[in-house]
């Protein structure tokens, strides 16, 4: 059973590429895909690209052209839920699109013709990812305290909101959280791809799980924290979490 491992940013993919056995590069849809093995598991590594449409094309190509049978996503996100801090990890249980609004024809946030606002992640795959996140954070213990400004790092589980905006203003983050909460969808974090991949995986009935390291609080300093955090911290998180995850993955 082939597993797709999607990364949002090149810095997060590099460590996995270094670990890949018998790597073969294939170009498709203007994207690079890397086939190979991680800990004996057949995998395809890919960059999602940024934004919902780009990520949907990547996910569709992984399923249609590479025949992957499960899909896992690692990336970074802005923390918008209370207590979701830089350096924490969020394992997604569900995704919603915060910029979907076909009201008044459909309720705000509802995906037209699907009759739903949220797409759920696969429970079994998410449980493995959660275990891998805990194990990964133990492996990284004490390494980044100066960068994240704190000792303990939490693993949260819950709803993540996706949309085609880098949210980098405290007032916007507050409103986004309040509006979604009022509609019954309080998010822990905001990013730009997950809901699109979740929807594609729903269409194909392919198990999907996602983990995001919190890189910023989606506030006025988000763009300042971001590049350095990705390079120094998030890339290490993604590597250890996926390394732990693949070791525990059943082969069928
Ligand atoms: N200049 C950056 C652009 C990254 S866009 C670069 O290419 O290096 C931001 C990425 O991080 C997206 O993949 C998105 O999913 C995630 N992300 C992190 N913090 C976010 C925030 N506050 N709002 C939206 N997306 C965020």
Short mmCIF file of C-alpha atoms and ligand atoms in Angstrom, two decimals:
data_model
loop_
_atom_site.label_atom_id
_atom_site.label_comp_id
_atom_site.label_asym_id
_atom_site.label_seq_id
_atom_site.Cartn_x
_atom_site.Cartn_y
_atom_site.Cartn_z
CA UNK A 1 0.00 0.00 0.00
CA UNK A 2 1.58 3.26 -1.11
CA UNK A 3 1.43 6.27 1.22
CA UNK A 4 1.67 9.85 -0.02
CA UNK A 5 3.53 12.24 2.24
CA UNK A 6 2.71 15.83 1.39
CA UNK A 7 4.77 18.70 2.72
CA UNK A 8 3.75 22.34 2.42
CA UNK A 9 7.24 23.80 2.17
CA UNK A 10 10.54 22.63 0.67
CA UNK A 11 12.37 23.05 3.98
CA UNK A 12 10.04 20.46 5.50
CA UNK A 13 10.52 17.99 2.66
CA UNK A 14 14.32 18.05 2.51
CA UNK A 15 14.95 15.83 5.55
CA UNK A 16 12.54 13.20 4.22
CA UNK A 17 14.21 13.26 0.81
CA UNK A 18 17.55 12.57 2.50
CA UNK A 19 16.03 9.46 4.16
CA UNK A 20 14.32 8.13 1.02
CA UNK A 21 15.61 4.78 -0.27
CA UNK A 22 15.84 4.18 -4.02
CA UNK A 23 14.50 7.65 -4.84
CA UNK A 24 12.98 8.11 -8.29
CA UNK A 25 11.89 11.54 -9.44
CA UNK A 26 8.81 11.81 -11.65
CA UNK A 27 7.46 15.07 -13.07
CA UNK A 28 3.71 15.39 -13.53
CA UNK A 29 1.33 18.38 -13.69
CA UNK A 30 4.38 20.64 -13.50
CA UNK A 31 5.28 19.14 -10.12
CA UNK A 32 8.07 16.89 -8.86
CA UNK A 33 7.12 13.66 -7.12
CA UNK A 34 9.61 11.38 -5.37
CA UNK A 35 8.86 7.68 -5.25
CA UNK A 36 10.85 5.42 -2.94
CA UNK A 37 10.83 3.68 0.43
CA UNK A 38 10.92 4.95 4.00
CA UNK A 39 11.53 2.25 6.63
CA UNK A 40 10.44 -0.35 4.07
CA UNK A 41 7.15 1.43 3.27
CA UNK A 42 6.46 2.46 -0.34
CA UNK A 43 5.92 6.22 -0.34
CA UNK A 44 5.57 9.16 -2.71
CA UNK A 45 6.84 12.49 -1.40
CA UNK A 46 5.42 15.70 -2.84
CA UNK A 47 5.17 19.40 -2.14
CA UNK A 48 1.53 20.43 -1.95
CA UNK A 49 2.30 23.94 -3.25
CA UNK A 50 0.58 26.83 -1.55
CA UNK A 51 -3.17 27.48 -1.55
CA UNK A 52 -6.25 25.30 -1.95
CA UNK A 53 -6.31 24.83 -5.73
CA UNK A 54 -2.61 23.99 -5.98
CA UNK A 55 -2.90 21.50 -3.12
CA UNK A 56 -6.00 19.90 -4.67
CA UNK A 57 -4.15 19.36 -7.97
CA UNK A 58 -1.24 17.76 -6.13
CA UNK A 59 -3.54 15.46 -4.12
CA UNK A 60 -5.51 14.46 -7.22
CA UNK A 61 -2.31 13.67 -9.13
CA UNK A 62 -1.04 11.53 -6.23
CA UNK A 63 -4.25 9.51 -6.29
CA UNK A 64 -4.84 9.30 -10.06
CA UNK A 65 -1.29 9.02 -11.41
CA UNK A 66 0.56 7.37 -8.52
CA UNK A 67 -2.26 5.27 -7.08
CA UNK A 68 -1.55 6.22 -3.46
CA UNK A 69 -3.96 4.60 -1.04
CA UNK A 70 -3.49 6.93 1.93
CA UNK A 71 -2.30 10.49 2.29
CA UNK A 72 -0.57 12.31 5.12
CA UNK A 73 0.15 16.04 5.24
CA UNK A 74 2.71 17.94 7.33
CA UNK A 75 3.02 21.69 7.41
CA UNK A 76 2.91 24.79 9.53
CA UNK A 77 -0.08 26.86 10.60
CA UNK A 78 -1.09 29.93 12.56
CA UNK A 79 -2.55 29.23 15.99
CA UNK A 80 -5.96 30.89 16.47
CA UNK A 81 -7.57 28.75 19.20
CA UNK A 82 -7.04 29.69 22.85
CA UNK A 83 -3.82 28.20 24.18
CA UNK A 84 -2.50 27.10 20.77
CA UNK A 85 1.04 28.44 20.93
CA UNK A 86 4.07 28.68 18.67
CA UNK A 87 5.93 25.36 18.91
CA UNK A 88 2.77 23.34 19.63
CA UNK A 89 1.48 20.70 17.23
CA UNK A 90 -2.08 20.32 15.98
CA UNK A 91 -3.29 16.95 14.67
CA UNK A 92 -6.37 17.67 12.57
CA UNK A 93 -9.61 15.85 13.27
CA UNK A 94 -11.54 17.85 10.62
CA UNK A 95 -11.13 20.71 8.16
CA UNK A 96 -13.31 23.67 7.19
CA UNK A 97 -12.78 26.37 4.52
CA UNK A 98 -12.93 29.74 6.27
CA UNK A 99 -13.28 31.60 2.95
CA UNK A 100 -16.14 29.49 1.53
CA UNK A 101 -19.27 31.64 1.44
CA UNK A 102 -22.04 30.94 -1.08
CA UNK A 103 -24.67 32.55 1.18
CA UNK A 104 -27.54 33.22 0.97
CA UNK A 105 -27.94 30.32 -1.48
CA UNK A 106 -26.08 27.96 0.84
CA UNK A 107 -25.24 28.47 4.53
CA UNK A 108 -21.93 30.25 5.10
CA UNK A 109 -18.98 27.77 5.12
CA UNK A 110 -21.02 25.02 3.47
CA UNK A 111 -19.38 23.45 0.41
CA UNK A 112 -22.04 23.70 -2.28
CA UNK A 113 -23.51 20.35 -3.38
CA UNK A 114 -21.75 18.43 -0.60
CA UNK A 115 -24.24 19.58 2.05
CA UNK A 116 -21.49 19.88 4.64
CA UNK A 117 -19.05 22.40 6.06
CA UNK A 118 -16.40 20.01 7.35
CA UNK A 119 -14.43 17.07 6.05
CA UNK A 120 -13.18 14.59 8.65
CA UNK A 121 -9.76 13.01 8.79
CA UNK A 122 -9.36 9.24 9.03
CA UNK A 123 -9.51 8.24 12.70
CA UNK A 124 -7.02 5.35 12.54
CA UNK A 125 -4.43 7.25 10.50
CA UNK A 126 -4.86 10.33 12.73
CA UNK A 127 -4.32 8.20 15.84
CA UNK A 128 -1.00 6.98 14.40
CA UNK A 129 -0.04 10.57 13.56
CA UNK A 130 -0.93 11.68 17.07
CA UNK A 131 1.23 8.94 18.59
CA UNK A 132 4.05 9.90 16.23
CA UNK A 133 3.70 13.56 17.22
CA UNK A 134 4.02 12.75 20.91
CA UNK A 135 6.99 10.47 20.25
CA UNK A 136 8.58 13.05 17.94
CA UNK A 137 8.29 15.83 20.51
CA UNK A 138 9.93 13.61 23.12
CA UNK A 139 12.83 13.07 20.69
CA UNK A 140 13.17 16.83 20.23
CA UNK A 141 12.82 17.66 23.93
CA UNK A 142 14.92 20.59 25.08
CA UNK A 143 16.16 21.49 21.61
CA UNK A 144 14.09 24.54 20.72
CA UNK A 145 13.18 26.18 24.01
CA UNK A 146 15.04 29.36 23.14
CA UNK A 147 13.26 29.61 19.76
CA UNK A 148 9.74 28.88 20.93
CA UNK A 149 10.23 30.65 24.26
CA UNK A 150 8.86 27.83 26.35
CA UNK A 151 9.64 24.38 27.64
CA UNK A 152 6.54 22.28 27.19
CA UNK A 153 5.00 21.71 23.81
CA UNK A 154 1.44 20.55 23.53
CA UNK A 155 -0.20 18.26 20.99
CA UNK A 156 -3.74 19.50 20.26
CA UNK A 157 -6.46 17.65 18.35
CA UNK A 158 -9.26 19.43 16.54
CA UNK A 159 -10.61 21.48 13.68
CA UNK A 160 -8.27 23.35 11.29
CA UNK A 161 -9.51 26.12 9.00
CA UNK A 162 -8.03 26.58 5.51
CA UNK A 163 -8.30 29.50 3.10
CA UNK A 164 -6.38 31.38 0.45
CA UNK A 165 -4.97 34.02 2.79
CA UNK A 166 -1.87 34.23 4.94
CA UNK A 167 -3.55 35.54 8.10
CA UNK A 168 -1.17 38.08 9.61
CA UNK A 169 -3.23 40.56 11.61
CA UNK A 170 -4.51 40.02 15.14
CA UNK A 171 -7.90 41.59 14.38
CA UNK A 172 -8.40 39.40 11.32
CA UNK A 173 -7.44 36.27 13.26
CA UNK A 174 -9.85 37.23 16.04
CA UNK A 175 -12.71 37.80 13.59
CA UNK A 176 -12.01 34.60 11.69
CA UNK A 177 -12.08 32.63 14.94
CA UNK A 178 -15.23 34.42 16.21
CA UNK A 179 -17.18 34.00 12.94
CA UNK A 180 -16.33 30.31 12.64
CA UNK A 181 -17.12 29.76 16.32
CA UNK A 182 -20.51 31.50 15.94
CA UNK A 183 -21.31 29.06 13.13
CA UNK A 184 -20.32 26.10 15.33
CA UNK A 185 -16.84 25.52 13.88
CA UNK A 186 -14.26 26.85 16.38
CA UNK A 187 -10.82 26.26 14.80
CA UNK A 188 -7.53 25.60 16.55
CA UNK A 189 -5.38 26.80 13.65
CA UNK A 190 -5.43 28.41 10.22
CA UNK A 191 -3.49 27.43 7.10
CA UNK A 192 -3.91 27.38 3.33
CA UNK A 193 -4.18 23.79 2.01
CA UNK A 194 -5.59 21.14 4.34
CA UNK A 195 -9.32 21.51 3.65
CA UNK A 196 -8.71 21.16 -0.09
CA UNK A 197 -6.76 17.92 0.33
CA UNK A 198 -9.38 16.62 2.78
CA UNK A 199 -12.10 17.26 0.19
CA UNK A 200 -10.18 15.49 -2.59
CA UNK A 201 -9.55 12.50 -0.29
CA UNK A 202 -13.26 12.46 0.60
CA UNK A 203 -14.13 12.37 -3.12
CA UNK A 204 -11.88 9.35 -3.68
CA UNK A 205 -12.59 7.69 -0.27
CA UNK A 206 -8.87 7.75 0.53
CA UNK A 207 -7.81 7.92 4.23
CA UNK A 208 -6.26 11.28 5.06
CA UNK A 209 -4.50 12.66 8.15
CA UNK A 210 -2.72 15.95 8.77
CA UNK A 211 -0.40 17.48 11.34
CA UNK A 212 0.61 21.14 11.57
CA UNK A 213 3.33 22.74 13.68
CA UNK A 214 2.27 26.17 14.93
CA UNK A 215 4.65 28.70 13.39
CA UNK A 216 2.87 31.91 14.39
CA UNK A 217 -0.27 33.24 16.05
CA UNK A 218 -1.71 34.62 12.76
CA UNK A 219 -1.18 38.11 14.20
CA UNK A 220 0.79 41.20 13.18
CA UNK A 221 4.14 39.49 13.79
CA UNK A 222 3.24 36.31 11.84
CA UNK A 223 5.34 37.22 8.80
CA UNK A 224 8.35 38.04 11.00
CA UNK A 225 8.34 34.75 12.93
CA UNK A 226 7.57 32.65 9.92
CA UNK A 227 10.66 32.04 7.67
CA UNK A 228 13.11 31.48 10.49
CA UNK A 229 10.73 29.20 12.36
CA UNK A 230 10.17 27.04 9.28
CA UNK A 231 13.87 26.70 8.63
CA UNK A 232 15.03 26.09 12.21
CA UNK A 233 12.14 24.37 13.95
CA UNK A 234 9.25 23.18 11.77
CA UNK A 235 11.51 21.29 9.39
CA UNK A 236 12.86 19.23 12.31
CA UNK A 237 9.38 18.60 13.70
CA UNK A 238 8.10 17.37 10.32
CA UNK A 239 11.06 15.02 9.95
CA UNK A 240 10.82 13.33 13.35
CA UNK A 241 7.02 13.11 13.26
CA UNK A 242 6.96 11.47 9.82
CA UNK A 243 9.90 9.24 10.76
CA UNK A 244 7.96 7.99 13.83
CA UNK A 245 4.74 7.77 11.83
CA UNK A 246 6.15 5.62 9.03
CA UNK A 247 7.70 3.20 11.54
CA UNK A 248 4.26 2.50 13.04
CA UNK A 249 2.33 2.36 9.76
CA UNK A 250 0.82 -1.05 8.98
CA UNK A 251 1.99 -2.28 5.59
CA UNK A 252 -1.54 -3.04 4.44
N1 LIG B 1 6.86 33.21 1.94
C1 LIG B 1 6.43 31.92 2.39
C2 LIG B 1 4.98 31.75 2.07
C3 LIG B 1 4.38 30.67 2.84
S1 LIG B 1 2.65 30.79 2.80
C4 LIG B 1 7.29 30.85 1.77
O1 LIG B 1 7.09 30.42 0.64
O2 LIG B 1 8.24 30.43 2.44
C5 LIG B 1 2.29 30.12 4.34
C6 LIG B 1 2.32 28.64 4.47
O3 LIG B 1 2.25 28.31 5.85
C7 LIG B 1 1.13 27.97 3.85
O4 LIG B 1 1.52 26.69 3.43
C8 LIG B 1 0.11 27.91 4.99
O5 LIG B 1 -0.60 26.70 4.95
C9 LIG B 1 0.94 27.99 6.27
N2 LIG B 1 0.62 29.03 7.27
C10 LIG B 1 1.39 29.25 8.36
N3 LIG B 1 0.90 30.28 9.07
C11 LIG B 1 -0.20 30.74 8.45
C12 LIG B 1 -1.11 31.81 8.69
N4 LIG B 1 -0.96 32.61 9.73
N5 LIG B 1 -2.12 32.00 7.80
C13 LIG B 1 -2.25 31.19 6.73
N6 LIG B 1 -1.40 30.17 6.44
C14 LIG B 1 -0.38 29.93 7.28
#
